mmCIF file of C-alpha atoms and ligand atoms in Angstrom:
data_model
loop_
_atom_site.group_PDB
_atom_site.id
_atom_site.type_symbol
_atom_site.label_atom_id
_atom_site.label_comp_id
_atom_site.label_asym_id
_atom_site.label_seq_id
_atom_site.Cartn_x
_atom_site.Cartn_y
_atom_site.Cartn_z
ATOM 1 C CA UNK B 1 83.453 71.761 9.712
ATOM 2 C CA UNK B 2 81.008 74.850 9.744
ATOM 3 C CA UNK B 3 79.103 74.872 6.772
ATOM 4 C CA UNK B 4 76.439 77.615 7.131
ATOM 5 C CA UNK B 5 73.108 76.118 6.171
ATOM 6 C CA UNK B 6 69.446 77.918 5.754
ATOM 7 C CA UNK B 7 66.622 75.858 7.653
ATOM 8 C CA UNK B 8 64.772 73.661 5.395
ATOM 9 C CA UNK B 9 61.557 75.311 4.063
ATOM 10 C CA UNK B 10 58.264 72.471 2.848
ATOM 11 C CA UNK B 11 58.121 73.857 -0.915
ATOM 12 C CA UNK B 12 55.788 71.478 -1.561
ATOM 13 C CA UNK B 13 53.456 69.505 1.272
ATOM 14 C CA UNK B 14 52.349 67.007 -1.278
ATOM 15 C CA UNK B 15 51.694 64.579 1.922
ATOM 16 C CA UNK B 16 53.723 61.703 -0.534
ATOM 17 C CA UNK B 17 53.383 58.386 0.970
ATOM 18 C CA UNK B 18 56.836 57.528 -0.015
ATOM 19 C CA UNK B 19 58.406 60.745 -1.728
ATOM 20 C CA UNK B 20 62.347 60.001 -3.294
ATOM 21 C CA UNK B 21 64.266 59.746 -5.985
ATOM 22 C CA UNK B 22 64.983 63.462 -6.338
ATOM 23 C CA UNK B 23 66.910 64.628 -9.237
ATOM 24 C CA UNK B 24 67.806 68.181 -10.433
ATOM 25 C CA UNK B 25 67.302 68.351 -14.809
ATOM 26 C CA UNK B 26 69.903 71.111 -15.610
ATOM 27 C CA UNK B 27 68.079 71.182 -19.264
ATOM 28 C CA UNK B 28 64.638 72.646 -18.154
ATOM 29 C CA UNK B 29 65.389 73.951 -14.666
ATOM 30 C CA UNK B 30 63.093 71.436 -12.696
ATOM 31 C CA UNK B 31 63.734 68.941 -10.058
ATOM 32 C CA UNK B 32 62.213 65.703 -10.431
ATOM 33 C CA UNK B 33 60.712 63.024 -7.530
ATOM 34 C CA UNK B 34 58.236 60.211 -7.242
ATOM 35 C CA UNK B 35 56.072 58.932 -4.845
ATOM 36 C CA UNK B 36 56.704 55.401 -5.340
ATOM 37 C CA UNK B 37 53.410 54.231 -3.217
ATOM 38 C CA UNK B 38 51.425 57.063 -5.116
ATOM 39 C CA UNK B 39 52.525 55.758 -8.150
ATOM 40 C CA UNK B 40 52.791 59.229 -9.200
ATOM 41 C CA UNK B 41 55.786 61.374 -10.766
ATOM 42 C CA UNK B 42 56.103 65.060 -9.925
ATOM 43 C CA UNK B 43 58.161 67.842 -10.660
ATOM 44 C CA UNK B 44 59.024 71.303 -9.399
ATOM 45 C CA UNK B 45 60.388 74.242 -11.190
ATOM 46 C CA UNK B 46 62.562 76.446 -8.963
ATOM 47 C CA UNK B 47 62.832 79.907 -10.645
ATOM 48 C CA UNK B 48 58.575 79.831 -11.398
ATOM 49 C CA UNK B 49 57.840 77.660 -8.628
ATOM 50 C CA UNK B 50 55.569 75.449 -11.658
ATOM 51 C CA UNK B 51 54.173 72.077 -10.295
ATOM 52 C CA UNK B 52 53.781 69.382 -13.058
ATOM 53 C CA UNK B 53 52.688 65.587 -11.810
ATOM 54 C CA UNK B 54 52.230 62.633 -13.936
ATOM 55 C CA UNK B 55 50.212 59.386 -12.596
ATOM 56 C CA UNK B 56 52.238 56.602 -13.127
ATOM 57 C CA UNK B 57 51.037 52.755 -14.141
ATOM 58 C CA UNK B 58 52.391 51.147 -11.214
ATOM 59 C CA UNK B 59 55.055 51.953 -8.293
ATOM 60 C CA UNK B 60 57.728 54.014 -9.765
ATOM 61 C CA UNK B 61 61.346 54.328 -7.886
ATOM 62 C CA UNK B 62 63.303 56.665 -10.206
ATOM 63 C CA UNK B 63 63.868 58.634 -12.934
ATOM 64 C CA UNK B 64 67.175 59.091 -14.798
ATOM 65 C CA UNK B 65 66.944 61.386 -17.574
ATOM 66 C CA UNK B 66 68.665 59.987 -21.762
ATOM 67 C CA UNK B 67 71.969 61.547 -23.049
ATOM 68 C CA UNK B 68 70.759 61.840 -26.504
ATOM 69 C CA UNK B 69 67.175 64.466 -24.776
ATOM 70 C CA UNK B 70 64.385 61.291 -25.911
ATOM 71 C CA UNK B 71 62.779 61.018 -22.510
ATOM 72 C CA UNK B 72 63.761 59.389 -19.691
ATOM 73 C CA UNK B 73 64.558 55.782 -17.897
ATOM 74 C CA UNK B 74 62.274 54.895 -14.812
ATOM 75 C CA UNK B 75 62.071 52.194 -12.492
ATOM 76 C CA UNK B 76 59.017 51.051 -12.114
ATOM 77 C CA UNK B 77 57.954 47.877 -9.635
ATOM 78 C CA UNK B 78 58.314 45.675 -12.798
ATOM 79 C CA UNK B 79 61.109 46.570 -14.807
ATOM 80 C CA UNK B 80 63.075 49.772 -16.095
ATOM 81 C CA UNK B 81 61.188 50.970 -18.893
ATOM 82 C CA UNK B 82 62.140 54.209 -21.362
ATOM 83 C CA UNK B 83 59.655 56.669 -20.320
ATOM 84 C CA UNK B 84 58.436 59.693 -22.507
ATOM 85 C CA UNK B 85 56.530 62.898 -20.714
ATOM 86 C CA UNK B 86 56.313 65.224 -23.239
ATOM 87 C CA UNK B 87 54.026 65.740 -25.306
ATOM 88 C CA UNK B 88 51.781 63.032 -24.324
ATOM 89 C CA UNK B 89 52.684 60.690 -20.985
ATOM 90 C CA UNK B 90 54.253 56.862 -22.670
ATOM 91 C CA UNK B 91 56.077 53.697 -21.834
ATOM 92 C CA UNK B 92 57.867 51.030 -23.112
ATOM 93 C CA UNK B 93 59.820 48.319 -21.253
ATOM 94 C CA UNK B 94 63.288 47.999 -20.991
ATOM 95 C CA UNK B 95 64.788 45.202 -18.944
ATOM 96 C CA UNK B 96 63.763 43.455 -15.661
ATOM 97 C CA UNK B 97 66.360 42.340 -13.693
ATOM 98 C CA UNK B 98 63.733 40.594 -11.109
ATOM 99 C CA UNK B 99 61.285 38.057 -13.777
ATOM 100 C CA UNK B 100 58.804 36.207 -11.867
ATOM 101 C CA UNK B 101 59.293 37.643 -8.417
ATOM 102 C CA UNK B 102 56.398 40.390 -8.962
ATOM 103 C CA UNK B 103 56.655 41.361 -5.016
ATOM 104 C CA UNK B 104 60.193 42.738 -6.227
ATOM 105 C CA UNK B 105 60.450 46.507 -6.903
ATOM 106 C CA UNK B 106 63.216 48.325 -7.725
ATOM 107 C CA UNK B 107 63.738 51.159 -5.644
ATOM 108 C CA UNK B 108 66.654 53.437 -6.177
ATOM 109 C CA UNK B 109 69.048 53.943 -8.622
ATOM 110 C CA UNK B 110 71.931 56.308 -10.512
ATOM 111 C CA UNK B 111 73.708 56.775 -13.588
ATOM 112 C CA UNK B 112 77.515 56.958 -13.775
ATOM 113 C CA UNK B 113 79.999 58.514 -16.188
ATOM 114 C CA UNK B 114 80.186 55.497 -18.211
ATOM 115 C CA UNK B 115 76.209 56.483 -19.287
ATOM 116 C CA UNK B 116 75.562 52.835 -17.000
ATOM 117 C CA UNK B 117 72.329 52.987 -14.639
ATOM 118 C CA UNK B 118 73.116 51.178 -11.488
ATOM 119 C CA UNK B 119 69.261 50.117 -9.612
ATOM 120 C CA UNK B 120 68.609 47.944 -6.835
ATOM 121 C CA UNK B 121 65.579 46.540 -5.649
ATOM 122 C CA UNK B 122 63.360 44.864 -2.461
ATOM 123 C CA UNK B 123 60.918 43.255 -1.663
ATOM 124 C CA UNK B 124 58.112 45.493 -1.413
ATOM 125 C CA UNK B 125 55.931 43.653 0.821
ATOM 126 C CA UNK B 126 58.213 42.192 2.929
ATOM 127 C CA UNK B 127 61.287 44.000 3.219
ATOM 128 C CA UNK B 128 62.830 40.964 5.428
ATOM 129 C CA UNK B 129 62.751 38.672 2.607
ATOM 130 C CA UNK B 130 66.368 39.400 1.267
ATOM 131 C CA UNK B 131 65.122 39.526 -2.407
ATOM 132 C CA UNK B 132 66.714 42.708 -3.058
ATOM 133 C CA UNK B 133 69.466 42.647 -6.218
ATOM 134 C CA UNK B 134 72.128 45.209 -7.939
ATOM 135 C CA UNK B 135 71.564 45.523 -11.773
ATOM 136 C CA UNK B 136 73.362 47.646 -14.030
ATOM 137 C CA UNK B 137 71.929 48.599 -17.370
ATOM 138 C CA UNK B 138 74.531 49.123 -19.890
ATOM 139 C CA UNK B 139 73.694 52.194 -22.582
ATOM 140 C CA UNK B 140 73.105 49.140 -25.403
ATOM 141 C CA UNK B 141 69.991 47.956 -22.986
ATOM 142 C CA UNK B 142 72.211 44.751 -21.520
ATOM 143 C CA UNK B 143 71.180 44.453 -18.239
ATOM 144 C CA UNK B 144 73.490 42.694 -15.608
ATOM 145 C CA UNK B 145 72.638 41.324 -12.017
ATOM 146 C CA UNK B 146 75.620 42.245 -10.581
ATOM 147 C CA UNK B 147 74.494 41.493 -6.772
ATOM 148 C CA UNK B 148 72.255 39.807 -5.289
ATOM 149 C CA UNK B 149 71.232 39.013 -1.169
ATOM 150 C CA UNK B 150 70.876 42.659 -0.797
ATOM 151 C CA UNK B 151 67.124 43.159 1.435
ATOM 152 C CA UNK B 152 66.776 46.839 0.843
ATOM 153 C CA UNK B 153 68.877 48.235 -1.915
ATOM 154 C CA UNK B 154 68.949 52.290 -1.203
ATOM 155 C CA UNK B 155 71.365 54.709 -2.095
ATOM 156 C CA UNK B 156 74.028 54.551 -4.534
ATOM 157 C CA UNK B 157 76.446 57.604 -4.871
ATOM 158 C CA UNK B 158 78.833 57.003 -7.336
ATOM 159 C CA UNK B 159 82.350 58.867 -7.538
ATOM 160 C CA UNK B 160 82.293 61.227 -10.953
ATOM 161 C CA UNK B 161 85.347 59.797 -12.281
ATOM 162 C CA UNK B 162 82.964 55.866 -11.776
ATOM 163 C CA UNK B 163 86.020 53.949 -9.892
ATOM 164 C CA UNK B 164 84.195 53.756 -6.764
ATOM 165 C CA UNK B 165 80.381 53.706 -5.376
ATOM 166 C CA UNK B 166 78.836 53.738 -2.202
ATOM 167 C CA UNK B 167 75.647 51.525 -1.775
ATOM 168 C CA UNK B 168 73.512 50.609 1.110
ATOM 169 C CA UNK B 169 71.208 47.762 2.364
ATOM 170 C CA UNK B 170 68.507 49.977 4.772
ATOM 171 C CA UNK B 171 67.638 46.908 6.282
ATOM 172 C CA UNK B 172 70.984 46.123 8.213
ATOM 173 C CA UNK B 173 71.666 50.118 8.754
ATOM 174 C CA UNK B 174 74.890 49.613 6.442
ATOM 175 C CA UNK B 175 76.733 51.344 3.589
ATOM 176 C CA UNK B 176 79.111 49.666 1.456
ATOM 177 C CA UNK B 177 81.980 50.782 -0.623
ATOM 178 C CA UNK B 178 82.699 48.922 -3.658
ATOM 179 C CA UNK B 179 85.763 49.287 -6.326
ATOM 180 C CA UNK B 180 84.285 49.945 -9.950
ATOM 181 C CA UNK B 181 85.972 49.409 -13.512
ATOM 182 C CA UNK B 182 85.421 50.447 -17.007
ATOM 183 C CA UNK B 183 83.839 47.058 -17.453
ATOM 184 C CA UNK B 184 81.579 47.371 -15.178
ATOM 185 C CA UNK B 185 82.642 45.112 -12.886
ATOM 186 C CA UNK B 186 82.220 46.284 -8.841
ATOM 187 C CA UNK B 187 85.096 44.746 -6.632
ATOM 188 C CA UNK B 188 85.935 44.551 -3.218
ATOM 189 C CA UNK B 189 83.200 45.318 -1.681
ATOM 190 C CA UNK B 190 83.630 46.419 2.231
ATOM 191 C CA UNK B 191 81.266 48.259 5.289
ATOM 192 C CA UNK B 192 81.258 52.150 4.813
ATOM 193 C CA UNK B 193 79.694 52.269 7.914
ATOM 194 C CA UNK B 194 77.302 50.925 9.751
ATOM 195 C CA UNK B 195 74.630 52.823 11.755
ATOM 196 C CA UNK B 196 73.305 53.292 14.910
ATOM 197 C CA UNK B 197 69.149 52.457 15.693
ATOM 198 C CA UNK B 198 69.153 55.623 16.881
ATOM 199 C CA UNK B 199 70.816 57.769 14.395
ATOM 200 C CA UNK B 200 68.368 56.163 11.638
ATOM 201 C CA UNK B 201 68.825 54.457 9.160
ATOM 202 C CA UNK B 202 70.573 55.258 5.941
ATOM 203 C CA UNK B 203 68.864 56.228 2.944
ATOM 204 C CA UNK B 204 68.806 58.097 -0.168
ATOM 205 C CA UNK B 205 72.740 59.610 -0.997
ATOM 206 C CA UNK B 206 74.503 62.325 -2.909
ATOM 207 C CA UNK B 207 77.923 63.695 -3.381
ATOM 208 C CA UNK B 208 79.058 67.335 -3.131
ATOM 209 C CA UNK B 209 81.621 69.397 -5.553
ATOM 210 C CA UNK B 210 84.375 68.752 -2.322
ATOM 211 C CA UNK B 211 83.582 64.642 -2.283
ATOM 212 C CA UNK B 212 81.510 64.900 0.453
ATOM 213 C CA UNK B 213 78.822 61.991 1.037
ATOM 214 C CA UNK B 214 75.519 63.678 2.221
ATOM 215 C CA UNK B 215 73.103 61.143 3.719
ATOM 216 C CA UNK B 216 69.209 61.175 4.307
ATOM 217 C CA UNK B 217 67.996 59.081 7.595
ATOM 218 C CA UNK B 218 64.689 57.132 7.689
ATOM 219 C CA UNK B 219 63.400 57.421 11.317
ATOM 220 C CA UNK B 220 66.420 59.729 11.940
ATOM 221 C CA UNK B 221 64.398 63.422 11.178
ATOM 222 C CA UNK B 222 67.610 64.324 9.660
ATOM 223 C CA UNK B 223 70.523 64.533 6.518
ATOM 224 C CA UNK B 224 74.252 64.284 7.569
ATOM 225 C CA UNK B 225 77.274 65.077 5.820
ATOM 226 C CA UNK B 226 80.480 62.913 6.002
ATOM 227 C CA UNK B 227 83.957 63.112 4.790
ATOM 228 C CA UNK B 228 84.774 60.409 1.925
ATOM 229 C CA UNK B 229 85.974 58.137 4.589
ATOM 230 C CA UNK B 230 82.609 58.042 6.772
ATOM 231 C CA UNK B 231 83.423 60.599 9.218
ATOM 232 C CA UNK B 232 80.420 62.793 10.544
ATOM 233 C CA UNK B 233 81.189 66.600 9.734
ATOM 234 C CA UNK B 234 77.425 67.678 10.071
ATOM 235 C CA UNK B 235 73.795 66.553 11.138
ATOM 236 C CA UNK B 236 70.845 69.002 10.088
ATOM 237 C CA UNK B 237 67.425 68.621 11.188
ATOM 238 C CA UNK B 238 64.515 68.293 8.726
ATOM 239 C CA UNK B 239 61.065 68.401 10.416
ATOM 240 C CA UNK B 240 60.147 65.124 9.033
ATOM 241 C CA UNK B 241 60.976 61.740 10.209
ATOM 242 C CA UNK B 242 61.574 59.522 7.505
ATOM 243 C CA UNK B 243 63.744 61.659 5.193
ATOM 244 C CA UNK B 244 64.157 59.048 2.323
ATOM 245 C CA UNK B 245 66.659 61.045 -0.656
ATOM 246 C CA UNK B 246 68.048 64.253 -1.007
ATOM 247 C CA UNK B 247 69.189 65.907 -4.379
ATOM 248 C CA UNK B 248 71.016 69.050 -5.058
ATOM 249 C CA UNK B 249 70.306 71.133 -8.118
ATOM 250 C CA UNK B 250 69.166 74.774 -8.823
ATOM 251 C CA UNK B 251 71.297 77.102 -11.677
ATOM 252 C CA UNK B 252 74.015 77.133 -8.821
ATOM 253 C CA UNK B 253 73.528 73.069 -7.839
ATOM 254 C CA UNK B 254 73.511 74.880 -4.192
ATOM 255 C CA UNK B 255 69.981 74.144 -3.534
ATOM 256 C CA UNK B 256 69.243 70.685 -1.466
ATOM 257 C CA UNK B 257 66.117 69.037 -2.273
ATOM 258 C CA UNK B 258 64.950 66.516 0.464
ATOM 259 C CA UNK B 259 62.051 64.122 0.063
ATOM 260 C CA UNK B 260 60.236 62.359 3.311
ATOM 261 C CA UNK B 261 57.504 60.095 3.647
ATOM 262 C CA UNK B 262 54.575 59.522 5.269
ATOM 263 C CA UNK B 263 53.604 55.745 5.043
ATOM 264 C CA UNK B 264 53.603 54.103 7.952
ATOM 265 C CA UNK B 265 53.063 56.854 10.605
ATOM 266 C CA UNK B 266 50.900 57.266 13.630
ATOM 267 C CA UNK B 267 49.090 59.913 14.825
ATOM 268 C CA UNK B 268 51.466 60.578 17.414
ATOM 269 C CA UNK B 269 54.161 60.542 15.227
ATOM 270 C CA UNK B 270 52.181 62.831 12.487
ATOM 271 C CA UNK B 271 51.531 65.052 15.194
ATOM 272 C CA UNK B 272 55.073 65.833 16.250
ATOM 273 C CA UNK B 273 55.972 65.413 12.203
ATOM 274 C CA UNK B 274 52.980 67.461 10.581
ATOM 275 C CA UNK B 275 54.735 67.705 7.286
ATOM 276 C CA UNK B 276 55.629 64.030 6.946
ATOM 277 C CA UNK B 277 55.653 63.607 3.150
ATOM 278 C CA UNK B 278 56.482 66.910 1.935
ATOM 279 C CA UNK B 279 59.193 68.020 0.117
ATOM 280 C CA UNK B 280 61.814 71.022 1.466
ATOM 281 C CA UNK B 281 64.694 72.931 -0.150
ATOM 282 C CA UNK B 282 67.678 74.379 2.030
ATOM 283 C CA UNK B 283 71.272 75.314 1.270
ATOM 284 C CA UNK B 284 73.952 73.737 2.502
ATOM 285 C CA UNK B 285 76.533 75.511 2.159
ATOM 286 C CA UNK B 286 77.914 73.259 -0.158
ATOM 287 C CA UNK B 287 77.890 72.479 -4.139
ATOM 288 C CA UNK B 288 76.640 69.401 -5.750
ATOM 289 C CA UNK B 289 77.431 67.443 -8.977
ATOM 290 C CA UNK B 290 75.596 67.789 -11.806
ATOM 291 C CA UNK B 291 73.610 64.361 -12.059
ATOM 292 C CA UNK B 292 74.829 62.232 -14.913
ATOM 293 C CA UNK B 293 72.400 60.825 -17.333
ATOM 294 C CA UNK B 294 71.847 57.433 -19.310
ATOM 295 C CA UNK B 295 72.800 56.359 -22.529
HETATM 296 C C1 BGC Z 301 62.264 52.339 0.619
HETATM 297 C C2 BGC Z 301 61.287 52.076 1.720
HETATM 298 C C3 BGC Z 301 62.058 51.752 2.989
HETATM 299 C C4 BGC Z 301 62.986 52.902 3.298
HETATM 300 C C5 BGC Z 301 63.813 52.750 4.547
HETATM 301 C C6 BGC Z 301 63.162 53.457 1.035
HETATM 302 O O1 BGC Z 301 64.082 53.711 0.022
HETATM 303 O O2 BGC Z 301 61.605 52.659 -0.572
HETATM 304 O O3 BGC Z 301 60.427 51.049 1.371
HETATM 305 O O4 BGC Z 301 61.188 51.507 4.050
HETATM 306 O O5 BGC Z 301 63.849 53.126 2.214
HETATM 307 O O6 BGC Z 301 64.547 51.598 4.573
HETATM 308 CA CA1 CA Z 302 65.547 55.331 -1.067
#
């Protein structure tokens, strides 16, 4: 495949600790992210280039905007909570699929056609403690472990018609594919595929207009795009090593937003990767999906 791609330009070097959760609101023309160390929520506005930010309470993962235009759902370290921006910055919790394990965040999440938020979760200081979980927050609030034994939960990408998803543990370099159902029940759950050390390891996830799967890669200074059946059609470079999520969105949905991070880096490493943490736009050559919302 030869999609034609521009080279990824650093919109915004916010120098995030842990930039992700990108997310393109078709409503008021902005892309969202968070740094989740930061505790901070930003957003960018593509056709004025405005910068909003919000300080958040505590470590926030995600944002998934409401059907029905009140706010917002966030994952924050201790729960999902209903989140309100405008007019004046609120919060009120939701569900916690982790009670009592306060080292447990949740960390990245997506809504589905079925208005259902799907968020996993790790351990944030000890990623090797396999305390990671699935949830899945049904639009009357129910929330549902539906996994648990994951260590870092990263990535879903779910199929717009909701019968399958793709979600991945970081920790063992692995994607899964699991069946879905109008229930909300996930099935058959089998390897995607499995990465290399060296080609990274898998991270944030998003689907193209064509079904494509593109793929950020933590330590891998790149996003690659793969056919539904985890074949590698393209690898592009992003002058950042740990590229955590990518997004697209823009009037067109052709515009790619990547987020990186910077926790965790030596100087060595900062001075090959100066603009660890920012955030770049690039086309791909390709279309994405309008993201789906909650509720
Ligand atoms: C998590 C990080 C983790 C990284 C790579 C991110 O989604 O938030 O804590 O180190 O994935 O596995
Ligand atoms: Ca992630």
């Amino acid at each position: 495949m030869d999609l034609n791609h521009t080279l990824p330009q650093a919109i915004w070097p916010a120098e995030l600790l842990l930039g992700e959760g990108p997310v393109w609101e078709a409503r008021t023309g902005r892309f969202f992210f968070v740094d989740i160390h930061g505790c901070a929520l930003h957003a960018w506005t593509p056709a004025t280039d405005a910068r909003q930010s919000w300080k958040m309470p505590e470590r926030i993962g995600w944002l998934i905007p409401r059907k029905n235009g009140d706010g917002y759902m966030a994952g924050f370290q201790s729960g999902i909570v209903h989140l309100t921006l405008e007019p004046e910055l609120r919060w009120e919790p939701v569900a916690q699929p982790h009670p009592g394990e306060p080292s447990v965040r949740l960390n990245d999440a997506k809504a589905d056609a079925f208005g259902r938020i799907w968020a996993g979760s790790m351990d944030n200081d000890d990623p090797a403690r396999c305390k990671g979980r699935l949830a899945r927050l049904d639009p009357d609030l129910q929330c549902t472990v539906v996994e648990t034994g994951i260590y870092i939960a990263n990535g879903p990408a779910i199929a717009p018609d909701a019968r399958w998803m793709l979600h991945t543990d970081s920790f063992l370099n692995t994607v899964y594919r699991y069946t879905l159902d109008a229930s909300g029940n996930i099935t058959d759950k089998s390897v995607w595929r499995v990465f290399s050390e060296d080609e990274g390891t898998p991270d944030g996830m998003t689907l193209d207009s064509e079904g494509r799967v593109w793929v950020a890669f933590w330590g891998g200074a790149c996003i690659r795009c793969f056919t539904p059946d985890a074949e590698c059609l393209q690898t592009i470079a992003i002058p950042a090593s740990q590229v955590t999520s990518i997004s697209f969105g823009g009037a067109d949905l052709q515009t790619m937003l990547v987020t990186t991070a910077r926790v965790g880096l030596g100087d060595a490493e900062l001075a090959q990767y100066p603009l660890s943490g920012s955030v770049f736009t690039l086309r791909t050559g390709a279309t994405g999906v309008l993201p789906l919302a909650f509720g």
